[in-house]
Amino acid sequence: MTTTTTTATTTQEPTPSHPALIQVNRSPIPFASGAYSLVSAPAGSLLCKITGTTPSKKAYTSVQTGRDSHIELNSDLVYCNHSCDPTVNFDMHNMEVRVVDNRDLKAGEPLTFFYPSTEWEMDQPFECTCGSGEKCKGRIDGAKNLSTEVLGEYWLNPHIAEMVAEREAGRN
Ligand SMILES: C[S@@+](CC[C@H](N)C(=O)[O-])C[C@H]1O[C@@H](n2cnc3c(N)ncnc32)[C@H](O)[C@@H]1O
């Protein structure tokens, strides 16, 4: 008599870091995954504090926290993509993710921020696919190569605002 044993294989999803707040939609296409909001929240409100970070070198996953400092988020916040019409701000001085000031966030919307609001010169530039039409800036490589006028459309972290001011004064 022959016995056949079948072994079930399951793909284990990583444990969500923010199960009440963020849903990560994972794509088999490299760099095409994204974070989506599970909640609605008013403009300007605090969505979460940024915790559990570690200092790092500049990388496509890192976020700039100061002129010469970068961190790894070590959470599902890393899946927040860039948008030229973002839904949230990453405030790396107060370590907060807040809804943008000009509109409310609706459950189901992507959690996106304007990468040049934290990054001066990015490690891995890309052609933006945010789909924001005329608002889309095209190639995203950090604040350094965007005009002061364009940057003026967005909330900026203090380190980026400072570097823009220095550039204006001819020191950067
Ligand atoms: C920190 S990761 C964000 C999560 C990433 N989408 C993933 O699947 O791992 C940053 C990378 O995501 C991609 N990305 C983020 N926003 C994008 C956008 N608006 N257009 C095109 N690619 C984007 C770029 O490859 C970028 O280097």
Short mmCIF file of N, CA and C and ligand atoms in Angstrom, two decimals:
data_model
loop_
_atom_site.label_atom_id
_atom_site.label_comp_id
_atom_site.label_asym_id
_atom_site.label_seq_id
_atom_site.Cartn_x
_atom_site.Cartn_y
_atom_site.Cartn_z
N MET A 1 0.85 -1.20 0.00
CA MET A 1 0.00 0.00 0.00
C MET A 1 0.89 1.26 0.00
N THR A 2 0.49 2.26 -0.78
CA THR A 2 1.27 3.51 -0.84
C THR A 2 0.49 4.63 -0.15
N THR A 3 1.17 5.42 0.61
CA THR A 3 0.52 6.60 1.21
C THR A 3 1.13 7.87 0.60
N THR A 4 0.27 8.79 0.32
CA THR A 4 0.75 10.06 -0.24
C THR A 4 0.58 11.15 0.82
N THR A 5 1.63 11.88 1.06
CA THR A 5 1.53 12.98 2.03
C THR A 5 1.59 14.31 1.27
N THR A 6 0.64 15.17 1.52
CA THR A 6 0.66 16.48 0.87
C THR A 6 1.07 17.51 1.91
N THR A 7 2.02 18.34 1.55
CA THR A 7 2.45 19.40 2.48
C THR A 7 1.92 20.73 1.96
N ALA A 8 1.15 21.41 2.78
CA ALA A 8 0.63 22.72 2.38
C ALA A 8 1.70 23.78 2.62
N THR A 9 1.94 24.62 1.63
CA THR A 9 2.89 25.72 1.83
C THR A 9 2.11 27.02 1.91
N THR A 10 2.41 27.82 2.90
CA THR A 10 1.73 29.11 3.06
C THR A 10 2.76 30.22 2.98
N THR A 11 2.36 31.33 2.37
CA THR A 11 3.27 32.48 2.34
C THR A 11 2.92 33.36 3.52
N GLN A 12 3.88 33.55 4.39
CA GLN A 12 3.66 34.32 5.61
C GLN A 12 3.81 35.82 5.33
N GLU A 13 2.74 36.58 5.57
CA GLU A 13 2.82 38.04 5.44
C GLU A 13 3.53 38.59 6.68
N PRO A 14 4.36 39.60 6.53
CA PRO A 14 4.97 40.20 7.72
C PRO A 14 3.91 40.79 8.65
N THR A 15 4.20 40.82 9.94
CA THR A 15 3.25 41.39 10.91
C THR A 15 3.12 42.89 10.66
N PRO A 16 1.88 43.40 10.51
CA PRO A 16 1.73 44.84 10.27
C PRO A 16 2.23 45.65 11.46
N SER A 17 2.89 46.76 11.18
CA SER A 17 3.38 47.61 12.27
C SER A 17 2.29 48.55 12.79
N HIS A 18 1.33 48.90 11.92
CA HIS A 18 0.26 49.84 12.28
C HIS A 18 -1.09 49.24 11.84
N PRO A 19 -1.51 48.14 12.50
CA PRO A 19 -2.68 47.39 11.99
C PRO A 19 -3.98 48.19 11.95
N ALA A 20 -4.11 49.22 12.79
CA ALA A 20 -5.35 50.00 12.81
C ALA A 20 -5.29 51.17 11.83
N LEU A 21 -4.12 51.43 11.29
CA LEU A 21 -3.92 52.66 10.51
C LEU A 21 -3.54 52.42 9.06
N ILE A 22 -2.65 51.42 8.84
CA ILE A 22 -2.05 51.25 7.50
C ILE A 22 -2.33 49.86 6.95
N GLN A 23 -2.76 49.85 5.69
CA GLN A 23 -2.80 48.58 4.96
C GLN A 23 -1.73 48.66 3.88
N VAL A 24 -0.86 47.68 3.82
CA VAL A 24 0.17 47.64 2.78
C VAL A 24 -0.34 46.78 1.64
N ASN A 25 -0.41 47.36 0.46
CA ASN A 25 -0.74 46.57 -0.74
C ASN A 25 0.55 46.17 -1.41
N ARG A 26 0.87 44.88 -1.31
CA ARG A 26 2.16 44.39 -1.82
C ARG A 26 2.03 43.98 -3.28
N SER A 27 3.02 44.41 -4.05
CA SER A 27 3.02 44.09 -5.48
C SER A 27 4.20 43.19 -5.78
N PRO A 28 4.03 42.26 -6.72
CA PRO A 28 5.20 41.46 -7.13
C PRO A 28 6.17 42.28 -7.97
N ILE A 29 5.72 43.45 -8.43
CA ILE A 29 6.60 44.33 -9.23
C ILE A 29 7.50 45.12 -8.27
N PRO A 30 8.81 45.10 -8.50
CA PRO A 30 9.72 45.82 -7.59
C PRO A 30 9.33 47.30 -7.45
N PHE A 31 9.33 47.79 -6.23
CA PHE A 31 9.08 49.19 -5.87
C PHE A 31 7.63 49.63 -6.09
N ALA A 32 6.73 48.71 -6.40
CA ALA A 32 5.35 49.11 -6.73
C ALA A 32 4.36 48.85 -5.58
N SER A 33 4.85 48.49 -4.40
CA SER A 33 3.95 48.32 -3.26
C SER A 33 3.62 49.70 -2.68
N GLY A 34 2.57 49.77 -1.87
CA GLY A 34 2.19 51.06 -1.30
C GLY A 34 1.37 50.92 -0.03
N ALA A 35 1.35 52.00 0.75
CA ALA A 35 0.61 52.05 2.01
C ALA A 35 -0.71 52.80 1.79
N TYR A 36 -1.77 52.29 2.38
CA TYR A 36 -3.11 52.88 2.25
C TYR A 36 -3.68 53.12 3.63
N SER A 37 -4.47 54.20 3.73
CA SER A 37 -5.01 54.54 5.04
C SER A 37 -6.24 53.72 5.37
N LEU A 38 -6.30 53.23 6.59
CA LEU A 38 -7.49 52.51 7.06
C LEU A 38 -8.45 53.46 7.77
N VAL A 39 -8.03 54.72 7.91
CA VAL A 39 -8.85 55.68 8.66
C VAL A 39 -9.07 56.96 7.86
N SER A 40 -10.12 57.68 8.23
CA SER A 40 -10.33 59.05 7.75
C SER A 40 -9.84 59.98 8.86
N ALA A 41 -9.32 61.13 8.47
CA ALA A 41 -8.81 62.07 9.49
C ALA A 41 -8.84 63.48 8.91
N PRO A 42 -9.08 64.47 9.79
CA PRO A 42 -9.16 65.84 9.29
C PRO A 42 -7.80 66.43 8.87
N ALA A 43 -7.84 67.42 8.00
CA ALA A 43 -6.64 68.13 7.54
C ALA A 43 -5.81 68.57 8.76
N GLY A 44 -4.51 68.37 8.67
CA GLY A 44 -3.59 68.85 9.71
C GLY A 44 -3.50 67.97 10.94
N SER A 45 -4.32 66.92 11.01
CA SER A 45 -4.33 66.14 12.26
C SER A 45 -3.18 65.13 12.29
N LEU A 46 -2.84 64.74 13.52
CA LEU A 46 -1.76 63.76 13.75
C LEU A 46 -2.28 62.36 13.44
N LEU A 47 -1.58 61.66 12.53
CA LEU A 47 -1.96 60.27 12.24
C LEU A 47 -1.22 59.32 13.14
N CYS A 48 0.11 59.53 13.28
CA CYS A 48 0.89 58.71 14.21
C CYS A 48 2.23 59.36 14.48
N LYS A 49 2.81 58.98 15.59
CA LYS A 49 4.18 59.36 15.88
C LYS A 49 5.09 58.37 15.13
N ILE A 50 6.27 58.83 14.76
CA ILE A 50 7.23 57.96 14.07
C ILE A 50 8.18 57.41 15.13
N THR A 51 8.08 56.10 15.37
CA THR A 51 8.89 55.47 16.43
C THR A 51 9.64 54.27 15.85
N GLY A 52 10.61 53.80 16.59
CA GLY A 52 11.31 52.57 16.20
C GLY A 52 12.32 52.77 15.08
N THR A 53 12.71 54.01 14.84
CA THR A 53 13.66 54.28 13.76
C THR A 53 15.09 53.99 14.21
N THR A 54 15.98 53.83 13.22
CA THR A 54 17.40 53.70 13.54
C THR A 54 18.20 54.58 12.59
N PRO A 55 19.31 55.16 13.07
CA PRO A 55 20.15 55.97 12.19
C PRO A 55 20.65 55.12 11.02
N SER A 56 20.80 55.74 9.86
CA SER A 56 21.23 54.95 8.69
C SER A 56 22.00 55.81 7.72
N LYS A 57 22.50 55.14 6.69
CA LYS A 57 23.09 55.85 5.56
C LYS A 57 21.94 56.21 4.63
N LYS A 58 22.20 57.13 3.70
CA LYS A 58 21.18 57.48 2.71
C LYS A 58 20.92 56.26 1.82
N ALA A 59 19.63 55.92 1.65
CA ALA A 59 19.23 54.77 0.83
C ALA A 59 17.84 55.07 0.28
N TYR A 60 17.33 54.21 -0.61
CA TYR A 60 16.00 54.51 -1.16
C TYR A 60 14.91 54.36 -0.10
N THR A 61 15.23 53.64 0.96
CA THR A 61 14.26 53.45 2.04
C THR A 61 14.42 54.45 3.19
N SER A 62 15.52 55.21 3.18
CA SER A 62 15.78 56.08 4.33
C SER A 62 15.03 57.40 4.21
N VAL A 63 14.91 58.09 5.33
CA VAL A 63 14.28 59.41 5.36
C VAL A 63 15.28 60.37 6.01
N GLN A 64 15.44 61.55 5.40
CA GLN A 64 16.41 62.53 5.92
C GLN A 64 15.78 63.28 7.09
N THR A 65 16.54 63.39 8.17
CA THR A 65 16.01 64.03 9.38
C THR A 65 16.71 65.35 9.68
N GLY A 66 17.83 65.61 8.99
CA GLY A 66 18.59 66.83 9.21
C GLY A 66 19.58 66.96 8.07
N ARG A 67 20.36 68.03 8.12
CA ARG A 67 21.32 68.30 7.04
C ARG A 67 22.16 67.07 6.67
N ASP A 68 22.65 66.34 7.69
CA ASP A 68 23.53 65.20 7.43
C ASP A 68 23.03 63.93 8.13
N SER A 69 21.75 63.83 8.41
CA SER A 69 21.28 62.64 9.14
C SER A 69 20.09 62.00 8.42
N HIS A 70 20.11 60.67 8.47
CA HIS A 70 19.08 59.87 7.80
C HIS A 70 18.70 58.73 8.75
N ILE A 71 17.45 58.28 8.62
CA ILE A 71 17.01 57.15 9.46
C ILE A 71 16.30 56.11 8.60
N GLU A 72 16.29 54.88 9.11
CA GLU A 72 15.41 53.85 8.55
C GLU A 72 14.16 53.83 9.42
N LEU A 73 13.00 53.71 8.79
CA LEU A 73 11.73 53.77 9.52
C LEU A 73 11.43 52.47 10.25
N ASN A 74 11.88 51.35 9.69
CA ASN A 74 11.68 50.03 10.32
C ASN A 74 10.21 49.72 10.58
N SER A 75 9.31 50.21 9.73
CA SER A 75 7.88 49.95 9.91
C SER A 75 7.19 50.05 8.56
N ASP A 76 5.88 49.80 8.57
CA ASP A 76 5.12 49.88 7.31
C ASP A 76 5.07 51.30 6.75
N LEU A 77 5.52 52.28 7.52
CA LEU A 77 5.59 53.65 6.99
C LEU A 77 6.53 53.72 5.80
N VAL A 78 7.43 52.73 5.68
CA VAL A 78 8.37 52.74 4.55
C VAL A 78 7.63 52.56 3.22
N TYR A 79 6.39 52.06 3.29
CA TYR A 79 5.62 51.86 2.05
C TYR A 79 4.85 53.11 1.62
N CYS A 80 5.02 54.21 2.36
CA CYS A 80 4.39 55.47 1.93
C CYS A 80 5.16 55.99 0.72
N ASN A 81 4.50 56.02 -0.41
CA ASN A 81 5.14 56.47 -1.65
C ASN A 81 5.17 57.98 -1.72
N HIS A 82 5.91 58.47 -2.71
CA HIS A 82 5.93 59.91 -3.00
C HIS A 82 4.70 60.27 -3.83
N SER A 83 4.14 61.46 -3.58
CA SER A 83 3.17 62.03 -4.51
C SER A 83 3.42 63.53 -4.61
N CYS A 84 3.16 64.07 -5.81
CA CYS A 84 3.25 65.53 -6.01
C CYS A 84 1.97 66.19 -5.52
N ASP A 85 0.98 65.40 -5.11
CA ASP A 85 -0.24 65.89 -4.48
C ASP A 85 -0.50 64.98 -3.27
N PRO A 86 0.36 65.13 -2.24
CA PRO A 86 0.41 64.14 -1.16
C PRO A 86 -0.79 64.20 -0.21
N THR A 87 -0.96 63.11 0.53
CA THR A 87 -2.02 63.07 1.53
C THR A 87 -1.50 63.36 2.94
N VAL A 88 -0.18 63.12 3.16
CA VAL A 88 0.38 63.36 4.51
C VAL A 88 1.72 64.09 4.43
N ASN A 89 2.13 64.63 5.57
CA ASN A 89 3.47 65.19 5.72
C ASN A 89 4.25 64.32 6.70
N PHE A 90 5.51 64.07 6.40
CA PHE A 90 6.41 63.41 7.34
C PHE A 90 7.23 64.51 8.00
N ASP A 91 6.91 64.79 9.26
CA ASP A 91 7.61 65.82 10.02
C ASP A 91 8.71 65.13 10.81
N MET A 92 9.95 65.20 10.30
CA MET A 92 11.05 64.44 10.86
C MET A 92 11.72 65.17 12.01
N HIS A 93 11.23 66.35 12.35
CA HIS A 93 11.76 67.06 13.52
C HIS A 93 10.92 66.74 14.75
N ASN A 94 9.61 66.70 14.54
CA ASN A 94 8.72 66.30 15.65
C ASN A 94 8.41 64.81 15.61
N MET A 95 8.94 64.11 14.60
CA MET A 95 8.69 62.67 14.41
C MET A 95 7.18 62.38 14.41
N GLU A 96 6.51 63.02 13.48
CA GLU A 96 5.06 62.85 13.34
C GLU A 96 4.67 62.67 11.88
N VAL A 97 3.66 61.85 11.65
CA VAL A 97 3.00 61.82 10.34
C VAL A 97 1.66 62.53 10.53
N ARG A 98 1.48 63.61 9.75
CA ARG A 98 0.24 64.39 9.87
C ARG A 98 -0.45 64.47 8.52
N VAL A 99 -1.77 64.58 8.55
CA VAL A 99 -2.53 64.81 7.32
C VAL A 99 -2.11 66.19 6.79
N VAL A 100 -2.02 66.31 5.46
CA VAL A 100 -1.67 67.61 4.88
C VAL A 100 -2.67 68.67 5.35
N ASP A 101 -2.24 69.93 5.28
CA ASP A 101 -3.06 71.00 5.86
C ASP A 101 -4.24 71.42 4.97
N ASN A 102 -4.15 71.07 3.66
CA ASN A 102 -5.18 71.62 2.75
C ASN A 102 -6.32 70.68 2.42
N ARG A 103 -6.30 69.44 2.95
CA ARG A 103 -7.47 68.58 2.73
C ARG A 103 -7.53 67.42 3.72
N ASP A 104 -8.74 66.93 3.91
CA ASP A 104 -8.93 65.78 4.80
C ASP A 104 -8.42 64.51 4.13
N LEU A 105 -8.13 63.52 4.95
CA LEU A 105 -7.73 62.19 4.46
C LEU A 105 -8.95 61.26 4.57
N LYS A 106 -9.19 60.50 3.51
CA LYS A 106 -10.32 59.54 3.55
C LYS A 106 -9.78 58.12 3.63
N ALA A 107 -10.47 57.28 4.39
CA ALA A 107 -10.07 55.87 4.48
C ALA A 107 -10.00 55.30 3.07
N GLY A 108 -8.96 54.52 2.81
CA GLY A 108 -8.78 53.91 1.50
C GLY A 108 -7.82 54.66 0.60
N GLU A 109 -7.54 55.93 0.95
CA GLU A 109 -6.61 56.71 0.13
C GLU A 109 -5.18 56.24 0.38
N PRO A 110 -4.30 56.41 -0.65
CA PRO A 110 -2.89 56.09 -0.42
C PRO A 110 -2.27 57.06 0.57
N LEU A 111 -1.37 56.56 1.39
CA LEU A 111 -0.60 57.44 2.29
C LEU A 111 0.66 57.82 1.53
N THR A 112 0.72 59.08 1.13
CA THR A 112 1.84 59.55 0.31
C THR A 112 2.36 60.85 0.87
N PHE A 113 3.67 61.07 0.72
CA PHE A 113 4.21 62.37 1.07
C PHE A 113 5.11 62.88 -0.04
N PHE A 114 5.43 64.15 0.00
CA PHE A 114 6.26 64.79 -1.02
C PHE A 114 7.71 64.56 -0.62
N TYR A 115 8.39 63.60 -1.29
CA TYR A 115 9.73 63.20 -0.84
C TYR A 115 10.70 64.39 -0.72
N PRO A 116 10.66 65.38 -1.64
CA PRO A 116 11.60 66.51 -1.44
C PRO A 116 11.32 67.33 -0.17
N SER A 117 10.22 67.05 0.52
CA SER A 117 9.99 67.76 1.79
C SER A 117 10.90 67.23 2.90
N THR A 118 11.50 66.05 2.66
CA THR A 118 12.49 65.52 3.62
C THR A 118 13.87 65.38 2.97
N GLU A 119 13.91 65.10 1.68
CA GLU A 119 15.18 64.74 1.01
C GLU A 119 15.75 65.90 0.21
N TRP A 120 17.02 66.21 0.43
CA TRP A 120 17.69 67.26 -0.35
C TRP A 120 18.18 66.68 -1.68
N GLU A 121 18.88 65.55 -1.61
CA GLU A 121 19.44 64.92 -2.81
C GLU A 121 19.25 63.42 -2.65
N MET A 122 18.37 62.83 -3.40
CA MET A 122 18.00 61.44 -3.13
C MET A 122 19.01 60.43 -3.65
N ASP A 123 19.07 59.30 -2.96
CA ASP A 123 19.98 58.21 -3.32
C ASP A 123 19.56 57.58 -4.64
N GLN A 124 18.24 57.45 -4.82
CA GLN A 124 17.72 56.72 -5.98
C GLN A 124 16.58 57.53 -6.61
N PRO A 125 16.91 58.47 -7.52
CA PRO A 125 15.84 59.25 -8.17
C PRO A 125 14.93 58.34 -9.01
N PHE A 126 13.72 58.84 -9.30
CA PHE A 126 12.79 58.04 -10.14
C PHE A 126 11.88 58.97 -10.93
N GLU A 127 11.29 58.41 -11.98
CA GLU A 127 10.27 59.12 -12.75
C GLU A 127 8.96 58.92 -12.01
N CYS A 128 8.34 60.01 -11.60
CA CYS A 128 7.15 59.92 -10.76
C CYS A 128 5.94 59.39 -11.54
N THR A 129 5.22 58.48 -10.88
CA THR A 129 4.00 57.93 -11.47
C THR A 129 2.81 58.24 -10.55
N CYS A 130 2.88 59.39 -9.85
CA CYS A 130 1.84 59.67 -8.85
C CYS A 130 0.47 59.94 -9.48
N GLY A 131 0.46 60.29 -10.76
CA GLY A 131 -0.82 60.47 -11.45
C GLY A 131 -1.55 61.74 -11.07
N SER A 132 -0.80 62.75 -10.63
CA SER A 132 -1.49 63.99 -10.20
C SER A 132 -1.59 65.01 -11.34
N GLY A 133 -1.47 64.55 -12.57
CA GLY A 133 -1.69 65.42 -13.74
C GLY A 133 -0.71 66.58 -13.78
N GLU A 134 -1.26 67.78 -13.91
CA GLU A 134 -0.40 68.96 -14.08
C GLU A 134 0.45 69.25 -12.84
N LYS A 135 0.01 68.70 -11.69
CA LYS A 135 0.80 68.94 -10.46
C LYS A 135 2.08 68.11 -10.44
N CYS A 136 2.14 67.04 -11.27
CA CYS A 136 3.27 66.10 -11.19
C CYS A 136 4.55 66.77 -11.69
N LYS A 137 5.61 66.59 -10.90
CA LYS A 137 6.89 67.25 -11.19
C LYS A 137 7.80 66.40 -12.05
N GLY A 138 7.38 65.18 -12.42
CA GLY A 138 8.22 64.34 -13.29
C GLY A 138 9.31 63.63 -12.52
N ARG A 139 10.57 63.91 -12.87
CA ARG A 139 11.68 63.23 -12.18
C ARG A 139 11.80 63.76 -10.75
N ILE A 140 11.86 62.83 -9.81
CA ILE A 140 11.98 63.20 -8.39
C ILE A 140 13.37 62.80 -7.91
N ASP A 141 14.17 63.81 -7.54
CA ASP A 141 15.52 63.48 -7.05
C ASP A 141 15.89 64.29 -5.81
N GLY A 142 14.90 64.95 -5.21
CA GLY A 142 15.16 65.72 -4.00
C GLY A 142 14.89 67.19 -4.22
N ALA A 143 14.99 67.96 -3.12
CA ALA A 143 14.66 69.40 -3.18
C ALA A 143 15.72 70.19 -3.94
N LYS A 144 16.95 69.68 -3.95
CA LYS A 144 18.08 70.42 -4.53
C LYS A 144 17.80 70.89 -5.95
N ASN A 145 17.15 70.03 -6.74
CA ASN A 145 16.94 70.36 -8.15
C ASN A 145 15.53 70.88 -8.44
N LEU A 146 14.81 71.29 -7.42
CA LEU A 146 13.49 71.91 -7.65
C LEU A 146 13.61 73.41 -7.36
N SER A 147 12.85 74.19 -8.10
CA SER A 147 12.93 75.64 -7.88
C SER A 147 12.31 76.01 -6.54
N THR A 148 12.71 77.15 -6.05
CA THR A 148 12.16 77.65 -4.78
C THR A 148 10.66 77.90 -4.94
N GLU A 149 10.26 78.31 -6.14
CA GLU A 149 8.84 78.55 -6.39
C GLU A 149 8.03 77.24 -6.26
N VAL A 150 8.54 76.18 -6.89
CA VAL A 150 7.84 74.87 -6.80
C VAL A 150 7.81 74.40 -5.35
N LEU A 151 8.95 74.50 -4.65
CA LEU A 151 9.01 74.04 -3.26
C LEU A 151 8.04 74.83 -2.38
N GLY A 152 7.78 76.09 -2.78
CA GLY A 152 6.86 76.93 -2.02
C GLY A 152 5.42 76.42 -2.01
N GLU A 153 5.11 75.48 -2.90
CA GLU A 153 3.75 74.90 -2.93
C GLU A 153 3.55 73.89 -1.80
N TYR A 154 4.65 73.49 -1.12
CA TYR A 154 4.59 72.36 -0.20
C TYR A 154 5.05 72.73 1.21
N TRP A 155 4.53 71.96 2.18
CA TRP A 155 5.09 72.01 3.54
C TRP A 155 6.47 71.35 3.48
N LEU A 156 7.47 72.01 4.08
CA LEU A 156 8.84 71.46 4.06
C LEU A 156 9.35 71.28 5.48
N ASN A 157 10.16 70.25 5.68
CA ASN A 157 10.85 70.10 6.96
C ASN A 157 11.84 71.25 7.14
N PRO A 158 12.10 71.64 8.40
CA PRO A 158 13.00 72.77 8.64
C PRO A 158 14.37 72.63 7.98
N HIS A 159 14.95 71.39 7.95
CA HIS A 159 16.29 71.26 7.35
C HIS A 159 16.25 71.57 5.85
N ILE A 160 15.14 71.22 5.18
CA ILE A 160 15.02 71.51 3.74
C ILE A 160 14.78 73.02 3.55
N ALA A 161 13.91 73.60 4.36
CA ALA A 161 13.64 75.04 4.26
C ALA A 161 14.93 75.84 4.46
N GLU A 162 15.75 75.38 5.41
CA GLU A 162 17.03 76.06 5.68
C GLU A 162 17.97 75.98 4.47
N MET A 163 18.04 74.80 3.87
CA MET A 163 18.95 74.63 2.72
C MET A 163 18.45 75.41 1.51
N VAL A 164 17.15 75.53 1.36
CA VAL A 164 16.58 76.34 0.28
C VAL A 164 16.94 77.81 0.51
N ALA A 165 16.81 78.26 1.76
CA ALA A 165 17.13 79.66 2.09
C ALA A 165 18.60 79.94 1.82
N GLU A 166 19.47 78.97 2.16
CA GLU A 166 20.91 79.14 1.90
C GLU A 166 21.18 79.20 0.40
N ARG A 167 20.47 78.38 -0.36
CA ARG A 167 20.64 78.40 -1.82
C ARG A 167 20.25 79.78 -2.35
N GLU A 168 19.15 80.31 -1.83
CA GLU A 168 18.67 81.63 -2.27
C GLU A 168 19.71 82.70 -1.96
N ALA A 169 20.39 82.51 -0.82
CA ALA A 169 21.40 83.49 -0.41
C ALA A 169 22.74 83.22 -1.11
N GLY A 170 22.79 82.20 -1.98
CA GLY A 170 24.00 81.90 -2.75
C GLY A 170 25.04 81.11 -1.99
N ARG A 171 24.62 80.45 -0.90
CA ARG A 171 25.60 79.70 -0.10
C ARG A 171 25.47 78.20 -0.27
N ASN A 172 24.64 77.73 -1.21
CA ASN A 172 24.39 76.29 -1.28
C ASN A 172 24.40 75.83 -2.74
C1 LIG B 1 10.64 53.93 0.35
S1 LIG B 1 10.19 53.11 -1.11
C2 LIG B 1 8.43 53.18 -1.08
C3 LIG B 1 7.84 51.80 -1.20
C4 LIG B 1 8.04 51.19 -2.55
N1 LIG B 1 6.97 51.61 -3.45
C5 LIG B 1 8.13 49.69 -2.48
O1 LIG B 1 7.39 48.98 -3.17
O2 LIG B 1 8.99 49.19 -1.73
C6 LIG B 1 10.64 54.36 -2.27
C7 LIG B 1 10.67 53.84 -3.69
O3 LIG B 1 9.32 53.63 -4.16
C8 LIG B 1 9.21 54.05 -5.52
N2 LIG B 1 8.28 55.18 -5.58
C9 LIG B 1 7.76 55.87 -4.54
N3 LIG B 1 6.93 56.82 -4.96
C10 LIG B 1 6.92 56.76 -6.30
C11 LIG B 1 6.27 57.50 -7.32
N4 LIG B 1 5.43 58.51 -7.05
N5 LIG B 1 6.52 57.17 -8.61
C12 LIG B 1 7.35 56.16 -8.92
N6 LIG B 1 8.00 55.40 -8.01
C13 LIG B 1 7.79 55.71 -6.71
C14 LIG B 1 10.61 54.47 -5.96
O4 LIG B 1 11.25 53.34 -6.54
C15 LIG B 1 11.27 54.83 -4.66
O5 LIG B 1 12.69 54.70 -4.71
#
